[in-house]
Amino acid sequence: MSLRTDQVSATLQRAIQNVLSKGLADPRIKGLVTVTHVDVSPDLTQATIYCSVTPHKYAEISIKGVESASAWVRRQVSDKVRFRKMPIFKFKLDKKLI
């Protein structure tokens, strides 16, 4: 990864965690959702956000809820962070922590 993608990744991780910590209105999201890391494509058009969910029994359904709210999360992050073009978000469960 280049320095620019690392900077974008770190900025997005902080901003997304800030939005998720305020909560989402989706009833599928249960427990605590934490952003573990963000991978940004080299052309900065896509971002894969890896999350962990505590307790683990709600992990799969909570990630589906967060994924369905990805457009809303992207819009909230774009209000906080100014990029020329905001990457498209794809949420995935971080399997390393389970």
mmCIF file of C-alpha atoms in Angstrom:
data_model
loop_
_atom_site.group_PDB
_atom_site.id
_atom_site.type_symbol
_atom_site.label_atom_id
_atom_site.label_comp_id
_atom_site.label_asym_id
_atom_site.label_seq_id
_atom_site.Cartn_x
_atom_site.Cartn_y
_atom_site.Cartn_z
ATOM 1 C CA MET A 1 0.000 0.000 0.000
ATOM 2 C CA SER A 2 1.086 3.521 -0.665
ATOM 3 C CA LEU A 3 1.241 6.315 1.848
ATOM 4 C CA ARG A 4 -1.899 7.890 0.377
ATOM 5 C CA THR A 5 -3.993 4.723 0.684
ATOM 6 C CA ASP A 6 -2.738 4.259 4.259
ATOM 7 C CA GLN A 7 -3.790 7.808 5.140
ATOM 8 C CA VAL A 8 -7.212 7.392 3.536
ATOM 9 C CA SER A 9 -7.649 4.048 5.284
ATOM 10 C CA ALA A 10 -6.838 5.488 8.722
ATOM 11 C CA THR A 11 -9.093 8.497 8.202
ATOM 12 C CA LEU A 12 -11.987 6.333 7.053
ATOM 13 C CA GLN A 13 -11.532 3.936 9.970
ATOM 14 C CA ARG A 14 -11.846 6.760 12.512
ATOM 15 C CA ALA A 15 -14.822 8.362 10.755
ATOM 16 C CA ILE A 16 -16.729 5.092 10.242
ATOM 17 C CA GLN A 17 -16.170 4.049 13.849
ATOM 18 C CA ASN A 18 -17.468 7.439 14.943
ATOM 19 C CA VAL A 19 -20.664 6.971 12.897
ATOM 20 C CA LEU A 20 -21.188 3.370 14.041
ATOM 21 C CA SER A 21 -20.643 4.248 17.694
ATOM 22 C CA LYS A 22 -23.659 6.566 17.556
ATOM 23 C CA GLY A 23 -25.787 3.588 16.549
ATOM 24 C CA LEU A 24 -27.893 2.564 13.582
ATOM 25 C CA ALA A 25 -31.669 2.148 13.559
ATOM 26 C CA ASP A 26 -31.565 -1.335 12.015
ATOM 27 C CA PRO A 27 -32.972 -3.922 14.475
ATOM 28 C CA ARG A 28 -30.615 -6.602 13.093
ATOM 29 C CA ILE A 29 -27.628 -4.800 14.579
ATOM 30 C CA LYS A 30 -27.134 -6.109 18.094
ATOM 31 C CA GLY A 31 -24.105 -5.765 20.279
ATOM 32 C CA LEU A 32 -21.011 -3.675 19.743
ATOM 33 C CA VAL A 33 -19.721 -3.234 16.187
ATOM 34 C CA THR A 34 -16.044 -2.288 15.999
ATOM 35 C CA VAL A 35 -14.079 -1.379 12.881
ATOM 36 C CA THR A 36 -10.857 -3.423 12.995
ATOM 37 C CA HIS A 37 -9.271 -2.207 9.765
ATOM 38 C CA VAL A 38 -10.044 -0.702 6.384
ATOM 39 C CA ASP A 39 -8.582 -1.764 3.033
ATOM 40 C CA VAL A 40 -8.768 0.859 0.290
ATOM 41 C CA SER A 41 -8.267 -0.001 -3.368
ATOM 42 C CA PRO A 42 -5.254 1.641 -5.066
ATOM 43 C CA ASP A 43 -7.510 3.901 -7.140
ATOM 44 C CA LEU A 44 -9.420 4.949 -3.965
ATOM 45 C CA THR A 45 -12.829 3.987 -5.390
ATOM 46 C CA GLN A 46 -13.650 1.093 -3.041
ATOM 47 C CA ALA A 47 -13.119 0.509 0.642
ATOM 48 C CA THR A 48 -13.560 -2.819 2.395
ATOM 49 C CA ILE A 49 -14.337 -2.275 6.066
ATOM 50 C CA TYR A 50 -13.610 -5.214 8.359
ATOM 51 C CA CYS A 51 -15.651 -5.252 11.554
ATOM 52 C CA SER A 52 -15.933 -7.382 14.662
ATOM 53 C CA VAL A 53 -19.142 -7.784 16.651
ATOM 54 C CA THR A 54 -19.417 -8.492 20.356
ATOM 55 C CA PRO A 55 -21.092 -10.817 21.359
ATOM 56 C CA HIS A 56 -20.061 -13.149 18.554
ATOM 57 C CA LYS A 57 -23.440 -14.884 18.295
ATOM 58 C CA TYR A 58 -24.864 -11.727 16.642
ATOM 59 C CA ALA A 59 -21.936 -11.260 14.253
ATOM 60 C CA GLU A 60 -23.417 -12.510 10.967
ATOM 61 C CA ILE A 61 -26.795 -10.794 11.276
ATOM 62 C CA SER A 62 -25.258 -7.542 12.553
ATOM 63 C CA ILE A 63 -22.866 -7.344 9.605
ATOM 64 C CA LYS A 64 -25.816 -7.838 7.232
ATOM 65 C CA GLY A 65 -27.571 -4.941 8.951
ATOM 66 C CA VAL A 66 -24.510 -2.711 8.696
ATOM 67 C CA GLU A 67 -24.035 -3.679 5.033
ATOM 68 C CA SER A 68 -27.625 -2.710 4.239
ATOM 69 C CA ALA A 69 -26.975 0.678 5.876
ATOM 70 C CA SER A 70 -23.696 1.198 3.998
ATOM 71 C CA ALA A 71 -25.070 3.992 1.788
ATOM 72 C CA TRP A 72 -26.287 5.888 4.865
ATOM 73 C CA VAL A 73 -22.945 5.342 6.647
ATOM 74 C CA ARG A 74 -21.113 6.540 3.527
ATOM 75 C CA ARG A 75 -23.218 9.699 3.438
ATOM 76 C CA GLN A 76 -22.573 10.394 7.133
ATOM 77 C CA VAL A 77 -18.831 9.853 6.688
ATOM 78 C CA SER A 78 -18.774 12.150 3.660
ATOM 79 C CA ASP A 79 -20.195 14.920 5.867
ATOM 80 C CA LYS A 80 -17.300 14.467 8.308
ATOM 81 C CA VAL A 81 -14.437 13.793 5.877
ATOM 82 C CA ARG A 82 -13.853 15.724 2.683
ATOM 83 C CA PHE A 83 -12.452 13.637 -0.136
ATOM 84 C CA ARG A 84 -12.687 14.455 -3.803
ATOM 85 C CA LYS A 85 -14.583 11.216 -4.271
ATOM 86 C CA MET A 86 -15.809 9.058 -1.401
ATOM 87 C CA PRO A 87 -15.047 5.342 -1.862
ATOM 88 C CA ILE A 88 -17.882 2.825 -2.034
ATOM 89 C CA PHE A 89 -18.114 0.894 1.256
ATOM 90 C CA LYS A 90 -18.251 -2.889 1.540
ATOM 91 C CA PHE A 91 -18.576 -4.249 5.087
ATOM 92 C CA LYS A 92 -17.212 -7.659 6.005
ATOM 93 C CA LEU A 93 -16.878 -9.626 9.198
ATOM 94 C CA ASP A 94 -13.289 -9.844 10.422
ATOM 95 C CA LYS A 95 -12.816 -13.609 10.700
ATOM 96 C CA LYS A 96 -9.390 -13.280 12.342
ATOM 97 C CA LEU A 97 -10.942 -12.250 15.640
ATOM 98 C CA ILE A 98 -13.540 -15.033 15.889
#
